[in-house]
Amino acid sequence: METVLSGIRPTGNLHLGNYFGALRNFIKMQNEYNCYFFIADYHSLTTHPNPKDLHGNVRQVLAEYLAAGLDPEKATLYIQSDVPETAELYLFLNMNAYMGELERCTSFKDKIRQQPENINAGLLTYPTLMAADILIHRAAKVPVGKDQEQHLEMTRTFGNRFNRMYGVDYFPEPQAFNFGEQLVKVPGLNGAGKMGKSEGEGNAIYLADDAASIRKKVMKAKTDAGPTEPNQTKSEEIKNLFSLMKIVSTPDTVQHFDDLYNSCAIRYGDMKKQLAEDMIAFVAPFSERIKEISADEAYLQRAARLGAEKARESARKTVRDVREIIGFKAF
Ligand code: ADP
Ligand code: TRP
């Protein structure tokens, strides 16, 4: 069975974009592949999180992933820092990663612009840590968005370089993986762009949201002045409302409002009320489960320990092999 691996940084709550864009597919994959999903808490240190917040953020992401349907018995769901072998492989890979190629990395250049006051070596070597994440389980497929393609290319470079240097065929070449279905882009509520946690207040609907905050955010969503002639082309804002409706409402409901739009009889307030209610119904089971799981310390602990155990077994084996290939010998 092929090994699939992906990681997420514990930087915020999961929203509908994360769910429809990534998570829903992970949940399907856990039945068909040898899956590793991890919470990238080492990576999150590049922004110097407060020690008081770090564990809480990791815990929240773990609870939300479990609530959304990742099954710790089927997939290996673990926390990166529970597998310190990752850090050892990162060290080895750093010895063969060149300054020039790390400096040329787009995400590093972006960070220099975004946080000029904190350009640390962890940011520079983010691609080698990501390569260590992937190579430690010798994963073949990595489901990630387009923004991660360059990191994956660098992972292949580092893996191949290691193989060449030591004359082995140890690390496979991981490929970006696109689930074999259309990629979805869930729009945000502010009229333009995608739903995302850094796209501004009120733009994202979170799986942990309660009914009142969903209602408030949806009712505030941008609209336009309304259609003035039959079958008028929809503006960006209105297209987005319909796209959101398509993911949470029944086809009949979508059709109903589409007909009203096309006959210029639509009242956006009514459409938003319906959208809010359908979102509330969609999110409610998730937010309930998140609450339950967050309160269940024993379950979180069991899931994290099981994940750590399975991930470490695989990681230990890789590090043992790599040490031997490099030439370390025990006395
Ligand atoms: P955010 O944009 O909120 O910071 P991340 O960049 O952490 O989210 O994305 C985590 C995963 O969710 C990625 O696989 C990404 O492709 C997916 N994702 C995020 N936002 C959307 C969206 N609006 N539509 C579809 N997929 C999304
Ligand atoms: N860099 C990824 C992101 O920003 C997160 C990540 C870290 C990752 N290590 C990984 C993704 C390994 C896939 C595989 O979203």
CSV table of C-alpha atoms and ligand atoms in Angstrom, one decimal:
chain,number,residue,atom,x,y,z
A,1,MET,CA,0.0,0.0,0.0
A,2,GLU,CA,1.3,3.4,-0.9
A,3,THR,CA,2.2,5.9,1.8
A,4,VAL,CA,0.5,9.2,1.8
A,5,LEU,CA,1.6,12.0,4.1
A,6,SER,CA,0.5,15.6,4.9
A,7,GLY,CA,1.0,18.1,7.6
A,8,ILE,CA,-0.8,21.2,8.8
A,9,ARG,CA,0.6,24.0,10.9
A,10,PRO,CA,-1.4,24.6,14.2
A,11,THR,CA,-2.2,28.2,13.4
A,12,GLY,CA,-5.9,28.5,13.7
A,13,ASN,CA,-9.3,26.8,13.6
A,14,LEU,CA,-10.5,24.8,10.7
A,15,HIS,CA,-12.9,26.5,8.3
A,16,LEU,CA,-15.2,25.3,5.5
A,17,GLY,CA,-12.4,25.9,3.0
A,18,ASN,CA,-10.1,23.6,4.8
A,19,TYR,CA,-12.8,21.0,5.1
A,20,PHE,CA,-14.0,21.0,1.5
A,21,GLY,CA,-10.5,21.7,0.0
A,22,ALA,CA,-8.5,19.2,2.0
A,23,LEU,CA,-9.9,17.4,5.0
A,24,ARG,CA,-12.9,15.7,3.2
A,25,ASN,CA,-10.4,14.1,0.9
A,26,PHE,CA,-8.1,13.0,3.7
A,27,ILE,CA,-11.0,11.3,5.4
A,28,LYS,CA,-11.6,9.3,2.2
A,29,MET,CA,-7.9,8.5,1.8
A,30,GLN,CA,-7.5,6.9,5.2
A,31,ASN,CA,-9.5,3.9,3.9
A,32,GLU,CA,-7.4,3.4,0.9
A,33,TYR,CA,-3.8,4.3,1.7
A,34,ASN,CA,-1.2,4.0,4.5
A,35,CYS,CA,-1.8,7.6,5.7
A,36,TYR,CA,0.2,9.8,8.0
A,37,PHE,CA,-1.3,13.2,9.0
A,38,PHE,CA,0.6,15.3,11.4
A,39,ILE,CA,0.4,18.6,13.2
A,40,ALA,CA,3.5,20.6,12.3
A,41,ASP,CA,4.3,22.2,15.7
A,42,TYR,CA,8.1,22.3,15.1
A,43,HIS,CA,7.3,24.4,11.9
A,44,SER,CA,5.2,26.7,13.9
A,45,LEU,CA,8.2,27.8,16.1
A,46,THR,CA,9.4,30.0,13.3
A,47,THR,CA,6.9,32.6,14.5
A,48,HIS,CA,7.9,32.3,18.2
A,49,PRO,CA,4.6,31.3,19.7
A,50,ASN,CA,4.0,31.9,23.4
A,51,PRO,CA,4.6,28.7,25.4
A,52,LYS,CA,1.2,29.2,27.0
A,53,ASP,CA,-0.5,29.1,23.5
A,54,LEU,CA,1.5,26.3,21.8
A,55,HIS,CA,0.0,23.3,23.5
A,56,GLY,CA,-3.6,24.8,23.3
A,57,ASN,CA,-3.2,25.3,19.5
A,58,VAL,CA,-2.0,21.8,18.9
A,59,ARG,CA,-4.8,20.4,21.1
A,60,GLN,CA,-7.4,22.4,19.3
A,61,VAL,CA,-6.3,21.2,15.8
A,62,LEU,CA,-6.1,17.6,17.1
A,63,ALA,CA,-9.6,17.8,18.5
A,64,GLU,CA,-10.9,19.4,15.2
A,65,TYR,CA,-9.3,16.8,13.0
A,66,LEU,CA,-10.7,14.0,15.1
A,67,ALA,CA,-14.2,15.7,15.2
A,68,ALA,CA,-14.1,16.0,11.4
A,69,GLY,CA,-13.7,12.3,11.0
A,70,LEU,CA,-10.0,11.4,10.9
A,71,ASP,CA,-9.8,8.0,12.5
A,72,PRO,CA,-6.7,7.4,14.6
A,73,GLU,CA,-7.1,3.7,14.2
A,74,LYS,CA,-7.0,3.9,10.4
A,75,ALA,CA,-4.6,6.8,9.8
A,76,THR,CA,-1.5,7.6,11.8
A,77,LEU,CA,-2.4,11.0,13.2
A,78,TYR,CA,0.4,12.5,15.2
A,79,ILE,CA,2.1,15.5,16.5
A,80,GLN,CA,5.5,16.3,14.8
A,81,SER,CA,7.4,17.0,18.1
A,82,ASP,CA,6.4,13.6,19.4
A,83,VAL,CA,8.7,12.2,16.7
A,84,PRO,CA,12.1,13.7,17.5
A,85,GLU,CA,13.7,11.4,14.8
A,86,THR,CA,12.3,14.1,12.4
A,87,ALA,CA,14.8,16.6,14.0
A,88,GLU,CA,17.7,14.2,13.5
A,89,LEU,CA,16.9,13.6,9.8
A,90,TYR,CA,16.5,17.4,9.5
A,91,LEU,CA,20.0,17.8,10.8
A,92,PHE,CA,21.4,15.3,8.3
A,93,LEU,CA,19.5,16.9,5.4
A,94,ASN,CA,20.7,20.4,6.3
A,95,MET,CA,24.4,19.3,5.8
A,96,ASN,CA,23.6,18.7,2.1
A,97,ALA,CA,21.3,21.7,1.5
A,98,TYR,CA,22.9,24.7,0.0
A,99,MET,CA,22.5,28.3,1.1
A,100,GLY,CA,21.8,29.4,-2.4
A,101,GLU,CA,18.9,27.0,-3.1
A,102,LEU,CA,17.3,27.8,0.3
A,103,GLU,CA,17.6,31.5,-0.2
A,104,ARG,CA,15.9,31.2,-3.6
A,105,CYS,CA,12.9,29.5,-2.2
A,106,THR,CA,9.7,31.6,-2.8
A,107,SER,CA,8.2,31.0,0.7
A,108,PHE,CA,11.5,32.3,2.3
A,109,LYS,CA,11.5,35.4,0.1
A,110,ASP,CA,7.8,36.0,1.1
A,111,LYS,CA,8.7,35.7,4.7
A,112,ILE,CA,11.6,38.2,4.4
A,113,ARG,CA,9.0,40.7,3.2
A,114,GLN,CA,6.3,39.8,5.7
A,115,GLN,CA,8.4,39.6,8.8
A,116,PRO,CA,11.7,41.5,8.3
A,117,GLU,CA,12.2,41.7,12.0
A,118,ASN,CA,12.4,37.9,12.4
A,119,ILE,CA,14.3,36.2,9.6
A,120,ASN,CA,15.6,33.2,11.5
A,121,ALA,CA,17.5,30.1,10.3
A,122,GLY,CA,14.3,28.0,10.9
A,123,LEU,CA,12.6,30.0,8.1
A,124,LEU,CA,15.6,29.5,5.8
A,125,THR,CA,15.6,25.7,6.5
A,126,TYR,CA,11.8,25.3,6.4
A,127,PRO,CA,12.2,23.2,3.2
A,128,THR,CA,14.7,20.8,4.8
A,129,LEU,CA,12.4,20.3,7.8
A,130,MET,CA,9.5,19.7,5.5
A,131,ALA,CA,11.6,17.2,3.5
A,132,ALA,CA,12.5,15.5,6.8
A,133,ASP,CA,8.7,15.2,7.5
A,134,ILE,CA,8.1,13.5,4.2
A,135,LEU,CA,11.3,11.4,3.9
A,136,ILE,CA,11.1,10.1,7.5
A,137,HIS,CA,8.2,7.9,6.4
A,138,ARG,CA,9.5,7.5,2.8
A,139,ALA,CA,6.1,8.8,1.6
A,140,ALA,CA,5.3,8.6,-2.1
A,141,LYS,CA,2.3,10.9,-2.2
A,142,VAL,CA,1.8,14.3,-0.6
A,143,PRO,CA,-1.6,15.9,-0.8
A,144,VAL,CA,-0.9,19.7,-0.7
A,145,GLY,CA,-2.0,22.8,-2.4
A,146,LYS,CA,-0.2,24.6,-5.2
A,147,ASP,CA,1.7,26.8,-2.9
A,148,GLN,CA,3.7,23.8,-1.6
A,149,GLU,CA,4.9,22.6,-5.0
A,150,GLN,CA,8.3,24.2,-4.7
A,151,HIS,CA,8.8,22.6,-1.3
A,152,LEU,CA,8.0,19.3,-2.7
A,153,GLU,CA,10.4,19.8,-5.6
A,154,MET,CA,13.1,20.6,-3.0
A,155,THR,CA,12.2,17.4,-1.0
A,156,ARG,CA,12.9,15.5,-4.2
A,157,THR,CA,16.2,17.3,-4.7
A,158,PHE,CA,17.3,16.6,-1.1
A,159,GLY,CA,16.2,12.9,-1.3
A,160,ASN,CA,17.9,12.3,-4.6
A,161,ARG,CA,21.1,14.1,-3.5
A,162,PHE,CA,21.3,11.9,-0.5
A,163,ASN,CA,20.8,8.8,-2.6
A,164,ARG,CA,23.5,10.0,-5.0
A,165,MET,CA,26.0,11.0,-2.3
A,166,TYR,CA,25.9,7.6,-0.7
A,167,GLY,CA,25.2,5.5,-3.8
A,168,VAL,CA,21.9,4.1,-2.5
A,169,ASP,CA,18.4,4.0,-3.7
A,170,TYR,CA,16.8,4.7,-0.3
A,171,PHE,CA,14.5,7.7,-0.5
A,172,PRO,CA,11.6,7.5,-3.0
A,173,GLU,CA,10.6,10.6,-5.0
A,174,PRO,CA,7.4,12.0,-3.4
A,175,GLN,CA,4.8,13.5,-5.7
A,176,ALA,CA,2.1,16.1,-5.1
A,177,PHE,CA,-1.2,14.3,-5.0
A,178,ASN,CA,-4.4,15.7,-6.3
A,179,PHE,CA,-7.1,13.2,-5.0
A,180,GLY,CA,-8.1,12.4,-8.6
A,181,GLU,CA,-11.0,14.8,-8.4
A,182,GLN,CA,-11.7,18.4,-9.2
A,183,LEU,CA,-10.0,20.8,-6.9
A,184,VAL,CA,-12.4,23.0,-5.1
A,185,LYS,CA,-12.0,26.6,-4.0
A,186,VAL,CA,-14.4,27.7,-1.3
A,187,PRO,CA,-14.9,31.5,-1.5
A,188,GLY,CA,-14.9,33.7,1.5
A,189,LEU,CA,-17.8,35.9,2.7
A,190,ASN,CA,-16.2,39.3,2.0
A,191,GLY,CA,-16.9,39.2,-1.7
A,192,ALA,CA,-13.5,38.5,-3.2
A,193,GLY,CA,-11.0,35.7,-2.9
A,194,LYS,CA,-11.0,32.5,-1.0
A,195,MET,CA,-12.1,31.6,2.5
A,196,GLY,CA,-9.1,31.7,4.8
A,197,LYS,CA,-8.2,32.4,8.3
A,198,SER,CA,-5.9,35.3,7.3
A,199,GLU,CA,-8.3,36.9,4.9
A,200,GLY,CA,-9.9,39.3,7.4
A,201,GLU,CA,-12.5,39.2,10.1
A,202,GLY,CA,-15.8,37.6,9.2
A,203,ASN,CA,-14.5,36.0,6.0
A,204,ALA,CA,-14.4,32.4,7.2
A,205,ILE,CA,-17.0,30.0,8.7
A,206,TYR,CA,-15.3,27.7,11.2
A,207,LEU,CA,-16.3,24.2,12.0
A,208,ALA,CA,-16.3,25.2,15.7
A,209,ASP,CA,-18.7,28.3,15.1
A,210,ASP,CA,-22.0,28.5,16.9
A,211,ALA,CA,-25.3,29.5,15.3
A,212,ALA,CA,-25.2,33.1,16.3
A,213,SER,CA,-21.8,33.9,14.9
A,214,ILE,CA,-22.6,32.1,11.6
A,215,ARG,CA,-25.8,34.1,11.3
A,216,LYS,CA,-23.9,37.3,12.0
A,217,LYS,CA,-21.2,36.6,9.5
A,218,VAL,CA,-23.5,35.5,6.7
A,219,MET,CA,-25.9,38.4,7.1
A,220,LYS,CA,-22.9,40.7,6.8
A,221,ALA,CA,-21.7,39.1,3.5
A,222,LYS,CA,-21.2,41.5,0.7
A,223,THR,CA,-23.9,41.7,-2.0
A,224,ASP,CA,-24.6,44.1,-4.9
A,225,ALA,CA,-27.5,46.4,-5.9
A,226,GLY,CA,-29.5,43.4,-7.4
A,227,PRO,CA,-30.2,42.3,-10.9
A,228,THR,CA,-32.0,44.8,-13.2
A,229,GLU,CA,-32.6,42.6,-16.2
A,230,PRO,CA,-33.5,38.9,-16.6
A,231,ASN,CA,-30.6,36.4,-16.6
A,232,GLN,CA,-28.1,39.1,-15.8
A,233,THR,CA,-24.5,37.9,-15.3
A,234,LYS,CA,-23.8,37.6,-11.6
A,235,SER,CA,-21.2,39.8,-9.8
A,236,GLU,CA,-18.3,38.2,-7.9
A,237,GLU,CA,-20.0,38.7,-4.6
A,238,ILE,CA,-23.3,37.0,-5.7
A,239,LYS,CA,-21.4,34.2,-7.5
A,240,ASN,CA,-19.6,33.5,-4.2
A,241,LEU,CA,-22.9,33.4,-2.2
A,242,PHE,CA,-24.2,30.8,-4.7
A,243,SER,CA,-21.0,28.8,-4.5
A,244,LEU,CA,-21.3,28.7,-0.8
A,245,MET,CA,-24.9,27.7,-1.0
A,246,LYS,CA,-24.0,24.9,-3.4
A,247,ILE,CA,-21.8,23.3,-0.7
A,248,VAL,CA,-24.3,23.4,2.2
A,249,SER,CA,-27.8,23.6,0.7
A,250,THR,CA,-29.9,21.2,-1.4
A,251,PRO,CA,-29.9,21.6,-5.2
A,252,ASP,CA,-33.6,22.6,-5.0
A,253,THR,CA,-32.8,25.5,-2.7
A,254,VAL,CA,-30.0,26.7,-5.0
A,255,GLN,CA,-32.3,26.4,-8.0
A,256,HIS,CA,-35.0,28.3,-6.2
A,257,PHE,CA,-32.7,31.3,-5.5
A,258,ASP,CA,-31.2,31.1,-9.0
A,259,ASP,CA,-34.7,31.3,-10.5
A,260,LEU,CA,-35.5,34.3,-8.3
A,261,TYR,CA,-32.2,36.0,-9.4
A,262,ASN,CA,-32.9,35.3,-13.1
A,263,SER,CA,-36.4,36.9,-12.8
A,264,CYS,CA,-35.1,39.9,-10.8
A,265,ALA,CA,-37.3,38.9,-7.9
A,266,ILE,CA,-34.5,37.9,-5.5
A,267,ARG,CA,-34.1,39.5,-2.0
A,268,TYR,CA,-30.6,38.9,-0.9
A,269,GLY,CA,-31.7,39.1,2.8
A,270,ASP,CA,-33.9,36.0,2.3
A,271,MET,CA,-31.1,34.2,0.4
A,272,LYS,CA,-28.6,35.0,3.2
A,273,LYS,CA,-31.1,33.8,5.9
A,274,GLN,CA,-31.5,30.5,4.1
A,275,LEU,CA,-27.7,30.2,3.6
A,276,ALA,CA,-27.1,30.9,7.3
A,277,GLU,CA,-29.6,28.3,8.4
A,278,ASP,CA,-28.1,25.6,6.0
A,279,MET,CA,-24.6,26.4,7.2
A,280,ILE,CA,-25.7,26.2,10.8
A,281,ALA,CA,-27.2,22.7,10.1
A,282,PHE,CA,-24.0,21.7,8.3
A,283,VAL,CA,-21.6,22.9,10.9
A,284,ALA,CA,-23.7,21.9,14.0
A,285,PRO,CA,-22.6,18.2,14.2
A,286,PHE,CA,-18.9,19.3,13.8
A,287,SER,CA,-19.1,22.0,16.5
A,288,GLU,CA,-20.8,19.5,18.8
A,289,ARG,CA,-18.2,16.9,18.3
A,290,ILE,CA,-15.4,19.4,18.7
A,291,LYS,CA,-16.9,20.4,22.1
A,292,GLU,CA,-17.2,16.8,23.2
A,293,ILE,CA,-13.7,15.8,22.0
A,294,SER,CA,-12.1,18.9,23.5
A,295,ALA,CA,-13.5,18.0,26.8
A,296,ASP,CA,-12.4,14.4,26.6
A,297,GLU,CA,-8.8,14.5,27.7
A,298,ALA,CA,-8.5,10.7,27.8
A,299,TYR,CA,-9.5,10.4,24.2
A,300,LEU,CA,-7.2,13.1,23.0
A,301,GLN,CA,-4.4,11.5,25.0
A,302,ARG,CA,-5.1,8.1,23.6
A,303,ALA,CA,-5.2,9.4,20.0
A,304,ALA,CA,-2.0,11.3,20.4
A,305,ARG,CA,-0.2,8.5,22.0
A,306,LEU,CA,-1.3,5.9,19.5
A,307,GLY,CA,-0.2,8.3,16.7
A,308,ALA,CA,3.1,8.9,18.2
A,309,GLU,CA,3.8,5.2,18.7
A,310,LYS,CA,2.9,4.3,15.1
A,311,ALA,CA,4.8,7.3,13.7
A,312,ARG,CA,7.9,6.7,15.8
A,313,GLU,CA,8.1,3.1,14.8
A,314,SER,CA,8.4,4.1,11.2
A,315,ALA,CA,10.7,7.1,11.9
A,316,ARG,CA,13.1,5.0,14.1
A,317,LYS,CA,13.5,2.6,11.3
A,318,THR,CA,14.4,5.3,8.8
A,319,VAL,CA,16.8,7.0,11.1
A,320,ARG,CA,18.5,3.7,11.9
A,321,ASP,CA,18.9,3.0,8.2
A,322,VAL,CA,20.2,6.5,7.5
A,323,ARG,CA,22.7,6.4,10.3
A,324,GLU,CA,24.1,3.2,8.9
A,325,ILE,CA,24.2,4.6,5.3
A,326,ILE,CA,26.0,7.7,6.5
A,327,GLY,CA,28.6,5.6,8.3
A,328,PHE,CA,27.8,6.0,12.0
A,329,LYS,CA,28.6,2.9,14.0
A,330,ALA,CA,27.7,2.0,17.6
A,331,PHE,CA,30.6,1.0,19.8
B,1,ADP,P1,-5.7,29.2,5.4
B,1,ADP,O1,-5.8,29.7,4.0
B,1,ADP,O2,-6.9,29.4,6.1
B,1,ADP,O3,-4.5,29.7,6.1
B,1,ADP,P2,-4.2,26.8,5.0
B,1,ADP,O4,-3.3,27.5,4.1
B,1,ADP,O5,-3.7,26.4,6.3
B,1,ADP,O6,-5.5,27.6,5.2
B,1,ADP,O7,-4.7,25.5,4.2
B,1,ADP,C1,-4.9,24.2,4.7
B,1,ADP,C2,-5.5,23.4,3.6
B,1,ADP,O8,-6.8,23.8,3.3
B,1,ADP,C3,-4.7,23.4,2.3
B,1,ADP,O9,-4.6,22.1,1.8
B,1,ADP,C4,-5.5,24.3,1.4
B,1,ADP,O10,-5.3,24.0,0.1
B,1,ADP,C5,-6.9,24.1,1.9
B,1,ADP,N1,-7.7,25.3,1.8
B,1,ADP,C6,-7.6,26.4,2.5
B,1,ADP,N2,-8.5,27.4,2.2
B,1,ADP,C7,-9.3,26.8,1.2
B,1,ADP,C8,-10.4,27.3,0.4
B,1,ADP,N3,-10.9,28.5,0.6
B,1,ADP,N4,-10.9,26.5,-0.6
B,1,ADP,C9,-10.3,25.2,-0.8
B,1,ADP,N5,-9.3,24.7,-0.1
B,1,ADP,C10,-8.7,25.5,0.9
B,2,TRP,N1,4.4,23.6,4.7
B,2,TRP,C1,3.0,23.1,4.8
B,2,TRP,C2,2.0,24.3,4.8
B,2,TRP,O1,2.5,25.4,5.1
B,2,TRP,C3,2.8,22.3,6.1
B,2,TRP,C4,3.7,21.1,6.1
B,2,TRP,C5,4.9,20.9,6.9
B,2,TRP,C6,3.7,19.9,5.3
B,2,TRP,N2,5.4,19.7,6.6
B,2,TRP,C7,4.7,19.1,5.6
B,2,TRP,C8,2.8,19.5,4.3
B,2,TRP,C9,4.9,17.9,5.0
B,2,TRP,C10,3.0,18.3,3.7
B,2,TRP,C11,4.1,17.5,4.0
B,2,TRP,O2,0.9,24.1,4.6
